[in-house]
PDB file of C-alpha atoms in Angstrom:
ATOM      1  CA  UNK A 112      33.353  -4.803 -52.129  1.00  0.00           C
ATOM      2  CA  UNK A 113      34.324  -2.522 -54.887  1.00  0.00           C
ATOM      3  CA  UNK A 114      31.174  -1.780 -56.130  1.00  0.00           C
ATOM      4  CA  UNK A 115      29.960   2.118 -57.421  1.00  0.00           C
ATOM      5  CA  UNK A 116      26.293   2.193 -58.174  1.00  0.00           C
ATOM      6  CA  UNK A 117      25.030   5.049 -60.787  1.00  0.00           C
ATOM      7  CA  UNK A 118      21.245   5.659 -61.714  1.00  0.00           C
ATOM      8  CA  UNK A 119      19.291   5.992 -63.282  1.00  0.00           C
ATOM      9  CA  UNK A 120      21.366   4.000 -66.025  1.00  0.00           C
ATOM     10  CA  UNK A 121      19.933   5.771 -69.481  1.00  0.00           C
ATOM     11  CA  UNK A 122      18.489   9.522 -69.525  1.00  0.00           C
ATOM     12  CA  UNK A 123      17.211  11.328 -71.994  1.00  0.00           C
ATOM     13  CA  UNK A 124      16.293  14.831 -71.405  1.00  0.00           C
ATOM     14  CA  UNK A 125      15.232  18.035 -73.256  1.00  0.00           C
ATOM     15  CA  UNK A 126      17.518  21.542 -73.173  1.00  0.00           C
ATOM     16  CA  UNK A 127      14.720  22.937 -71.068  1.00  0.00           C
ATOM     17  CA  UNK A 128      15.071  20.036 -68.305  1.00  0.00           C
ATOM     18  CA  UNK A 129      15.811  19.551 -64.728  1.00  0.00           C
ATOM     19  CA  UNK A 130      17.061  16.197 -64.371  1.00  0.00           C
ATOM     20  CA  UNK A 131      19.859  14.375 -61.488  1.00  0.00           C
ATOM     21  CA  UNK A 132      22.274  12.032 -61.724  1.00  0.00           C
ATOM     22  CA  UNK A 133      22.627   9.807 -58.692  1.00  0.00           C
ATOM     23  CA  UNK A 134      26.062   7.789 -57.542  1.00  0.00           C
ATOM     24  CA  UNK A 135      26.593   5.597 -53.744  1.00  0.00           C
ATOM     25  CA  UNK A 136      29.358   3.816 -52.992  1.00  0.00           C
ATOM     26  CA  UNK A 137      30.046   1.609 -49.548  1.00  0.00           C
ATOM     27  CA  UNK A 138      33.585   1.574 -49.317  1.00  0.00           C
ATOM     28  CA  UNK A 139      34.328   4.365 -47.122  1.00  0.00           C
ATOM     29  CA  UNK A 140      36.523   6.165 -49.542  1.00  0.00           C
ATOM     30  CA  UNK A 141      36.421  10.041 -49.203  1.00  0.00           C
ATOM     31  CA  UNK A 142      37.137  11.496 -52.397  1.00  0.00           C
ATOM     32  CA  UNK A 143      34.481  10.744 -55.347  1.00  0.00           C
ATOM     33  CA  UNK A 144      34.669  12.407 -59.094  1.00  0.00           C
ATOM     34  CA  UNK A 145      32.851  12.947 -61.986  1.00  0.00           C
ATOM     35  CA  UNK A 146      33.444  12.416 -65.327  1.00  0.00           C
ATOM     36  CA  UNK A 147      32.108  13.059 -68.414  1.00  0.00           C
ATOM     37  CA  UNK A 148      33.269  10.488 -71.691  1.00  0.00           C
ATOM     38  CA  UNK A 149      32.800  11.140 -75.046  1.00  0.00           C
ATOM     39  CA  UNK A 150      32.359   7.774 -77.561  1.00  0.00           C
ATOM     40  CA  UNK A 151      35.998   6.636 -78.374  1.00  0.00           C
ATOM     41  CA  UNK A 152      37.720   9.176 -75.603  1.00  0.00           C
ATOM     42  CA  UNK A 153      39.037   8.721 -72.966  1.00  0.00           C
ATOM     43  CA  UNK A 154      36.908   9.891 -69.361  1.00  0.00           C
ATOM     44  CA  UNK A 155      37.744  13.785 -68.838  1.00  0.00           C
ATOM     45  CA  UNK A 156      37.259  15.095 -64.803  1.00  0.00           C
ATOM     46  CA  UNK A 157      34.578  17.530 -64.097  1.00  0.00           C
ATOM     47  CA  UNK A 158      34.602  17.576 -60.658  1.00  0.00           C
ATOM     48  CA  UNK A 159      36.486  16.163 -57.358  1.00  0.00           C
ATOM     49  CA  UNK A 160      34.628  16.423 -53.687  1.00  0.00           C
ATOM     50  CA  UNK A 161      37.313  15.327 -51.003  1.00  0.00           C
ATOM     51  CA  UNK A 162      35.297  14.840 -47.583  1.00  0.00           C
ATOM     52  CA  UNK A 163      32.457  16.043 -48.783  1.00  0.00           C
ATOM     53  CA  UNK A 164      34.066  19.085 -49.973  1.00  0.00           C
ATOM     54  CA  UNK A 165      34.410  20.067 -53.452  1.00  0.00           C
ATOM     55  CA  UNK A 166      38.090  20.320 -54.193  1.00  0.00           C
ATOM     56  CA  UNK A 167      38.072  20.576 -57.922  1.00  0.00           C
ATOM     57  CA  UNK A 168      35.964  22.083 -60.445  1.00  0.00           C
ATOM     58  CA  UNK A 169      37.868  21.482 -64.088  1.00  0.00           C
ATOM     59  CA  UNK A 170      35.944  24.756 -65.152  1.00  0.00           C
ATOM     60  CA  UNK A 171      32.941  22.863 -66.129  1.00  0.00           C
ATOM     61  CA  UNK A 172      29.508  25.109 -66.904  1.00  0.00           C
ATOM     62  CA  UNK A 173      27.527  26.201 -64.699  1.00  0.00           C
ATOM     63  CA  UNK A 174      24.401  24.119 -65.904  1.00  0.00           C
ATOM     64  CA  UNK A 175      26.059  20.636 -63.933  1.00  0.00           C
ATOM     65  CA  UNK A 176      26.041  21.391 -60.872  1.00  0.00           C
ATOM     66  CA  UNK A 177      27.568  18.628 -58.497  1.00  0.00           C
ATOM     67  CA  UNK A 178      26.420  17.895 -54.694  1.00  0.00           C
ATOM     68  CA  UNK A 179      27.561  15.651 -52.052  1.00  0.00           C
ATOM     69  CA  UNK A 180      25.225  15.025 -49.408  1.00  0.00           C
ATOM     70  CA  UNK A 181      26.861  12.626 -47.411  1.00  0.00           C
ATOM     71  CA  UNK A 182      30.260  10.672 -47.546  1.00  0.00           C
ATOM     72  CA  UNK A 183      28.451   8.071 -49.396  1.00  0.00           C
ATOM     73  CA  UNK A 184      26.398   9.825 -52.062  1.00  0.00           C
ATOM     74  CA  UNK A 185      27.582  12.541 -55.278  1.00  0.00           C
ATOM     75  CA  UNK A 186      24.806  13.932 -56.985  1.00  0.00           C
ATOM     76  CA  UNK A 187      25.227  15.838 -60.837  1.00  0.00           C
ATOM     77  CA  UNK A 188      22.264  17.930 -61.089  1.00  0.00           C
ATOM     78  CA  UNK A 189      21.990  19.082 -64.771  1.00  0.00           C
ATOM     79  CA  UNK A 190      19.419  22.265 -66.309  1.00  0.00           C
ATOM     80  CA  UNK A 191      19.423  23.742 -69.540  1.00  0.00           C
ATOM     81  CA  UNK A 192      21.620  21.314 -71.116  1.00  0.00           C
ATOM     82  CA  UNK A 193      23.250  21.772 -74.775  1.00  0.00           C
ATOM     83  CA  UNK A 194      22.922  18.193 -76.887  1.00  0.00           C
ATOM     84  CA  UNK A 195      27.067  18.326 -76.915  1.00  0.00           C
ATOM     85  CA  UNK A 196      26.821  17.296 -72.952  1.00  0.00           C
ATOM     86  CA  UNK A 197      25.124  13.882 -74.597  1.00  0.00           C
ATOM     87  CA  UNK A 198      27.897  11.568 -73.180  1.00  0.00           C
ATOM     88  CA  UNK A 199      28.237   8.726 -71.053  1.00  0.00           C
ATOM     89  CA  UNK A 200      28.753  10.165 -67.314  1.00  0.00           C
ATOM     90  CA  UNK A 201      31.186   8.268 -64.903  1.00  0.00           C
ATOM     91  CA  UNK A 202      31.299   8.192 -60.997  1.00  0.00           C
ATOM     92  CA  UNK A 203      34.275   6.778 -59.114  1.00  0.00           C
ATOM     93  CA  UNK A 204      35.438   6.664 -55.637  1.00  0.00           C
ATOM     94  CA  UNK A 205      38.773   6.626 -54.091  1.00  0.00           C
ATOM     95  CA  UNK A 206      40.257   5.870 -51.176  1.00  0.00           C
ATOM     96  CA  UNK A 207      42.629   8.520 -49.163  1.00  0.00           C
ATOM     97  CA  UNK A 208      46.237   6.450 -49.468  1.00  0.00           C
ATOM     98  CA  UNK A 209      46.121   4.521 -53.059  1.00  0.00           C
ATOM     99  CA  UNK A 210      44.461   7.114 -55.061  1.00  0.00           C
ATOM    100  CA  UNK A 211      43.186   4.344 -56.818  1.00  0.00           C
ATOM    101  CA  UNK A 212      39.286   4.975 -58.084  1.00  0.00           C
ATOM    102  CA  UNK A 213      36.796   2.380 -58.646  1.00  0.00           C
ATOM    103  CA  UNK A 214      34.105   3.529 -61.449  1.00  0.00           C
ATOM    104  CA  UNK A 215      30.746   3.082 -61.513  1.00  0.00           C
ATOM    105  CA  UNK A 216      28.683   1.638 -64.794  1.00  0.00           C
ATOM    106  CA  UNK A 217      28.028   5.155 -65.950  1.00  0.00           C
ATOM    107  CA  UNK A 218      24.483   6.753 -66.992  1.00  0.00           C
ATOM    108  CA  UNK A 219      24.063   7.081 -70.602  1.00  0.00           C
ATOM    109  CA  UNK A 220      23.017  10.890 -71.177  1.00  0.00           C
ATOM    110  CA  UNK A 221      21.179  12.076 -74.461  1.00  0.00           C
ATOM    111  CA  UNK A 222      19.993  15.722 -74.846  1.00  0.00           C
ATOM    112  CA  UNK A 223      17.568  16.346 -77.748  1.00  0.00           C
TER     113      UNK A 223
ATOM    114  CA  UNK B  54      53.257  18.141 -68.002  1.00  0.00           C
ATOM    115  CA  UNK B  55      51.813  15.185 -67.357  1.00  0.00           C
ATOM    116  CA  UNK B  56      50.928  12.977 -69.988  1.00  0.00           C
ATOM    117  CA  UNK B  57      50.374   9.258 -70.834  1.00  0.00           C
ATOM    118  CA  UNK B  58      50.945   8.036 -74.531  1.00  0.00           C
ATOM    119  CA  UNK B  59      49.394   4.872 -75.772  1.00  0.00           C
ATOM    120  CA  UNK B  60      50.928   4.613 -79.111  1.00  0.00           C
ATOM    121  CA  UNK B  61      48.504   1.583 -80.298  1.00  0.00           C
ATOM    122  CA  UNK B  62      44.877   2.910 -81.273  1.00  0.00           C
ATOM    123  CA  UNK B  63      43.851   0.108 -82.397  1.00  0.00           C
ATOM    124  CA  UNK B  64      45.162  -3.770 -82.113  1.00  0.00           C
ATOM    125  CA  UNK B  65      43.854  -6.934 -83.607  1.00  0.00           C
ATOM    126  CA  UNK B  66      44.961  -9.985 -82.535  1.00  0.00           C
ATOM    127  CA  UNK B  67      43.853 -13.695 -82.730  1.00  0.00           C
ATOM    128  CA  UNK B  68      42.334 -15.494 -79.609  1.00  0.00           C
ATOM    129  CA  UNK B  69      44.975 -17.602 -78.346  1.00  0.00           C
ATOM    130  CA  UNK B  70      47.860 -14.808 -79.074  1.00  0.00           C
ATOM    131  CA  UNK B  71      49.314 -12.889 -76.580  1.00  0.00           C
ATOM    132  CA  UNK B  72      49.103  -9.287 -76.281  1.00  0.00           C
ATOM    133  CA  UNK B  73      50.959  -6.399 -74.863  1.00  0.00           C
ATOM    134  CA  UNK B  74      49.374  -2.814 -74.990  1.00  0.00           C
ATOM    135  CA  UNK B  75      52.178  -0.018 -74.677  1.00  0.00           C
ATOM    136  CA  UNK B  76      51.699   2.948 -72.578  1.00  0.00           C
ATOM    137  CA  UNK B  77      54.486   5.418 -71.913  1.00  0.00           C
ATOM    138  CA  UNK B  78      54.040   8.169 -69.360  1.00  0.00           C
ATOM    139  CA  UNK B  79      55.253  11.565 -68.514  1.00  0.00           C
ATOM    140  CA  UNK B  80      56.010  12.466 -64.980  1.00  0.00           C
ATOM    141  CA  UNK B  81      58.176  14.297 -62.834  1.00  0.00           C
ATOM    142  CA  UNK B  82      58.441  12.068 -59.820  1.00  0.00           C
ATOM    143  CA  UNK B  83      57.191   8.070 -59.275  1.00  0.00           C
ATOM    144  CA  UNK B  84      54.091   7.601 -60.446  1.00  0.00           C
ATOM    145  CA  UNK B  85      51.088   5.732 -59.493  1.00  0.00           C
ATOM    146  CA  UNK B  86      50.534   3.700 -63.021  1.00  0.00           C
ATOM    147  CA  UNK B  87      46.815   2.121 -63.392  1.00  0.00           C
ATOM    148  CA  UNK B  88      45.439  -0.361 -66.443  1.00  0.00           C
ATOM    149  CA  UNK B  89      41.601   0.109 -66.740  1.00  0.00           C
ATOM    150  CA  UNK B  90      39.292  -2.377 -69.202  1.00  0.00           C
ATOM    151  CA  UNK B  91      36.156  -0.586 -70.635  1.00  0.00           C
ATOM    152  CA  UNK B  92      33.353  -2.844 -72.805  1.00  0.00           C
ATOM    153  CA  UNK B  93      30.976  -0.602 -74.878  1.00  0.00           C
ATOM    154  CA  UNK B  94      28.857   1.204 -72.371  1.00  0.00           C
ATOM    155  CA  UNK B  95      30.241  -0.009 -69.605  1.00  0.00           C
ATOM    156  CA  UNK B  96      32.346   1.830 -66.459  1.00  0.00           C
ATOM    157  CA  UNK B  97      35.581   1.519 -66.231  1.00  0.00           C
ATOM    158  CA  UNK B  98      37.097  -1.387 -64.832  1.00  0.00           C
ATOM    159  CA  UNK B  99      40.903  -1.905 -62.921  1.00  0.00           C
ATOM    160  CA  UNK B 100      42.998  -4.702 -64.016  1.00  0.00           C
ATOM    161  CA  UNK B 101      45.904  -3.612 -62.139  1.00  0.00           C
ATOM    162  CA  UNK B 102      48.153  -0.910 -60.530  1.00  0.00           C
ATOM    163  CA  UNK B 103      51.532  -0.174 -59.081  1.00  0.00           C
ATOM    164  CA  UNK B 104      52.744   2.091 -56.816  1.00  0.00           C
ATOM    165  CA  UNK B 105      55.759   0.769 -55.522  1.00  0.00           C
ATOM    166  CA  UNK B 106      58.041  -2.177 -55.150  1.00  0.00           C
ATOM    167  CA  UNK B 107      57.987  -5.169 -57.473  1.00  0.00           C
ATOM    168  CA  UNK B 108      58.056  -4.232 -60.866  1.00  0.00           C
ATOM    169  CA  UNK B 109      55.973  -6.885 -62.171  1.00  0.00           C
ATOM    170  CA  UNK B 110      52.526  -6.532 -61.203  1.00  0.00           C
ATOM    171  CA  UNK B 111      49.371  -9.146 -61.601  1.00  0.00           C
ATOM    172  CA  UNK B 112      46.077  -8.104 -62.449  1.00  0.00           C
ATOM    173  CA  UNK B 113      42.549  -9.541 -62.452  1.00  0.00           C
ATOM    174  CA  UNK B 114      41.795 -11.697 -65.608  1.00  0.00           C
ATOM    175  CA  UNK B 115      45.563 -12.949 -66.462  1.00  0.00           C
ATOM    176  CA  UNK B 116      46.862  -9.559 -66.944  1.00  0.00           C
ATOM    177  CA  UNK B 117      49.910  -7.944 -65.722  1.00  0.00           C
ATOM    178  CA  UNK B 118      52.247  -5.225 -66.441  1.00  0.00           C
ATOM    179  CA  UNK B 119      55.864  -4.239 -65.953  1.00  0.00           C
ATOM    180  CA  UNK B 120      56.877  -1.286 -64.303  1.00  0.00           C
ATOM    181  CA  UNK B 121      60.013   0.075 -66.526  1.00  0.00           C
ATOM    182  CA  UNK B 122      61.518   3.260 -65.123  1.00  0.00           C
ATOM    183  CA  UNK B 123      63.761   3.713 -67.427  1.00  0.00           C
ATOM    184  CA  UNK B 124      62.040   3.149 -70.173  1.00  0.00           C
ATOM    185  CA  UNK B 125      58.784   5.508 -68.879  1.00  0.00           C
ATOM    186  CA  UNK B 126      57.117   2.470 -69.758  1.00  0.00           C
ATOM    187  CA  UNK B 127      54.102   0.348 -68.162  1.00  0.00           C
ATOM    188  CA  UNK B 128      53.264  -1.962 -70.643  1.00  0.00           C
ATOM    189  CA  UNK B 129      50.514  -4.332 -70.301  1.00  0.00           C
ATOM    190  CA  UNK B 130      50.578  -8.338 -71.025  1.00  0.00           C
ATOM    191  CA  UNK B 131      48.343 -11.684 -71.175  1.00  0.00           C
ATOM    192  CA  UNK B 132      49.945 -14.592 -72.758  1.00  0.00           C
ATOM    193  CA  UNK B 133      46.625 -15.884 -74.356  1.00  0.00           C
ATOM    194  CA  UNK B 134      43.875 -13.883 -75.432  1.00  0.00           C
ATOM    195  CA  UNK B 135      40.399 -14.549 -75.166  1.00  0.00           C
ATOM    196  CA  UNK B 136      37.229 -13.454 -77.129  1.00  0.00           C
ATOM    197  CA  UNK B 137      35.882 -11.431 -73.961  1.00  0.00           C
ATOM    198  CA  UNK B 138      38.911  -9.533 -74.078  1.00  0.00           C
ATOM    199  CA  UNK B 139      37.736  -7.221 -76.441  1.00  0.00           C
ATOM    200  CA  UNK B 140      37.435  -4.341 -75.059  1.00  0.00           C
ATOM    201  CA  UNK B 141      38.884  -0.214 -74.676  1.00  0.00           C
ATOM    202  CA  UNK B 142      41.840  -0.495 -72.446  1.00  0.00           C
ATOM    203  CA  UNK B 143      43.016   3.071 -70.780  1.00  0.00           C
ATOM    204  CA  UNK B 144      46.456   3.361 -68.993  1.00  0.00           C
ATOM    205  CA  UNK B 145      46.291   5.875 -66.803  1.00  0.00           C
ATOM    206  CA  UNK B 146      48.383   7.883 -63.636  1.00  0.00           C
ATOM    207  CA  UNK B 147      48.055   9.108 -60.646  1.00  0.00           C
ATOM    208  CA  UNK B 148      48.767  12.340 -59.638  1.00  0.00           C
ATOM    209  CA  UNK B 149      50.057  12.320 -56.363  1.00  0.00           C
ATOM    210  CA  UNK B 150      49.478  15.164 -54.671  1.00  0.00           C
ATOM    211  CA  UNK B 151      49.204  16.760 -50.692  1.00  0.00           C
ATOM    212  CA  UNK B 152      45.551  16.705 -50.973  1.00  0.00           C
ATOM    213  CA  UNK B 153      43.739  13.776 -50.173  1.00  0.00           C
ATOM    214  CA  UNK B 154      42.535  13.569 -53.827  1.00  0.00           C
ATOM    215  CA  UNK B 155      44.500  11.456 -56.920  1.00  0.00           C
ATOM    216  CA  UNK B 156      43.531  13.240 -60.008  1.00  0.00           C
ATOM    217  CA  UNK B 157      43.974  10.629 -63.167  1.00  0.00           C
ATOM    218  CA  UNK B 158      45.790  11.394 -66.261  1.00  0.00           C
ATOM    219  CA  UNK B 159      44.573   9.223 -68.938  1.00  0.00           C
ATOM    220  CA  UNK B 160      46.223   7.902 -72.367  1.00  0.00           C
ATOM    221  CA  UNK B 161      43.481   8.280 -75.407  1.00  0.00           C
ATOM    222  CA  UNK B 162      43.166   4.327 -74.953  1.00  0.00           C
ATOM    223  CA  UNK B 163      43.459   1.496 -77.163  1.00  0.00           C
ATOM    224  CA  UNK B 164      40.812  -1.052 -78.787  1.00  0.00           C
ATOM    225  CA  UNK B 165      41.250  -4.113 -79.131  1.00  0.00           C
ATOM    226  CA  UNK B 166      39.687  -6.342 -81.396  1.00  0.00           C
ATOM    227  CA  UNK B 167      39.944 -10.172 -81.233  1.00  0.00           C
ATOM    228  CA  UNK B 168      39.538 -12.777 -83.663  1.00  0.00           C
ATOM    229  CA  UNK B 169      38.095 -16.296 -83.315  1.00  0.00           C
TER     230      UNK B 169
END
């Protein structure tokens, strides 16, 4: 099973919001990512947790701020956004040897 | 640096045709070389990868791609195209690295566009 589950799937929030994005995957990889994708772009990395460790932070603002509860679940908490973070927002998991990642289906983010 | 180059933007071709999307990559030692298939809202999907050994690789839906070293090349192929093919297509690598995590270098992807 290669399956990454995001929700919720659409989201629209207002620049004085709290909202969370949620991602789960069952496949016992220990590294899962972030990304954010522009229309027509290619996905860019925001963050990386290794073991439930965040390993990489591409120098993303502080309003996303990511969280890893457990091997199995990556939270993106997001406050005070700007309507420029309206994007489609990728999870993906990987497994130690292949560094191959498996996305999920992405959550559709609009800021008004 | 790093870098992947997909020349193609854009590619139309007619269902039935075959198809090869170009990527050419940038890298300092063997790479790990990844196709990905994207519909319009959609994740990302993997058709294929290589890492090592045969050159030729087969992917999920009658793709496959050839591994050219010399060249810096992983091109991908399908001998007959079909409708639900349309689609983004990324080619992407893997950074290899002593951590446990494979950062992704993406090319700016290609669309392709298929006519009945």
């Amino acid at each position: 099973d290669t399956e990454v589950t995001q929700t919720p799937k659409h989201l629209v929030m207002g620049m004085t919001n709290k909202k969370s994005l949620k991602c789960e995957q069952h496949m016992g990889h220990r590294a899962m990512y972030w990304y954010k994708q522009k229309a027509k772009k290619p996905p860019e990395l925001m963050f990386v947790y290794s073991y439930e460790k965040l390993s990489i932070n591409e120098s993303v603002p502080s309003r996303f701020s990511p969280e890893c509860p457990n091997s199995s679940l990556l939270n993106l908490h997001l406050h005070a956004l700007q309507p420029e973070d309206s994007a489609l927002y990728l999870c993906a998991s990987g497994g130690r040897r292949t560094d191959t990642q498996y996305f999920g289906p992405g959550t559709r983010l609009t800021v008004l | 640096a790093q870098s992947v180059t997909q020349p193609d933007i854009h590619i139309t071709v007619s269902e039935g045709a075959s198809l090869e999307l170009r990527c050419n990559y940038s890298y300092g030692a063997t790479p790990y070389l990844f196709w990905y298939v994207q519909s319009p809202g959609q994740g990302l999907q993997l058709l294929l990868k290589y890492f090592s050994g045969d050159t030729l690789v087969q992917g999920i839906k009658g793709f496959e791609a050839e591994f050219k070293r010399s060249q810096s090349s992983f091109n991908l192929r399908k001998p007959s195209v079909h409708w639900s093919d349309a689609a983004e297509y990324f080619c992407a690598v893997g950074l290899a690295g002593s951590s446990n995590t494979g950062k992704l270098i993406f090319g700016q992807g290609t669309t392709l566009q298929v006519k009945p």
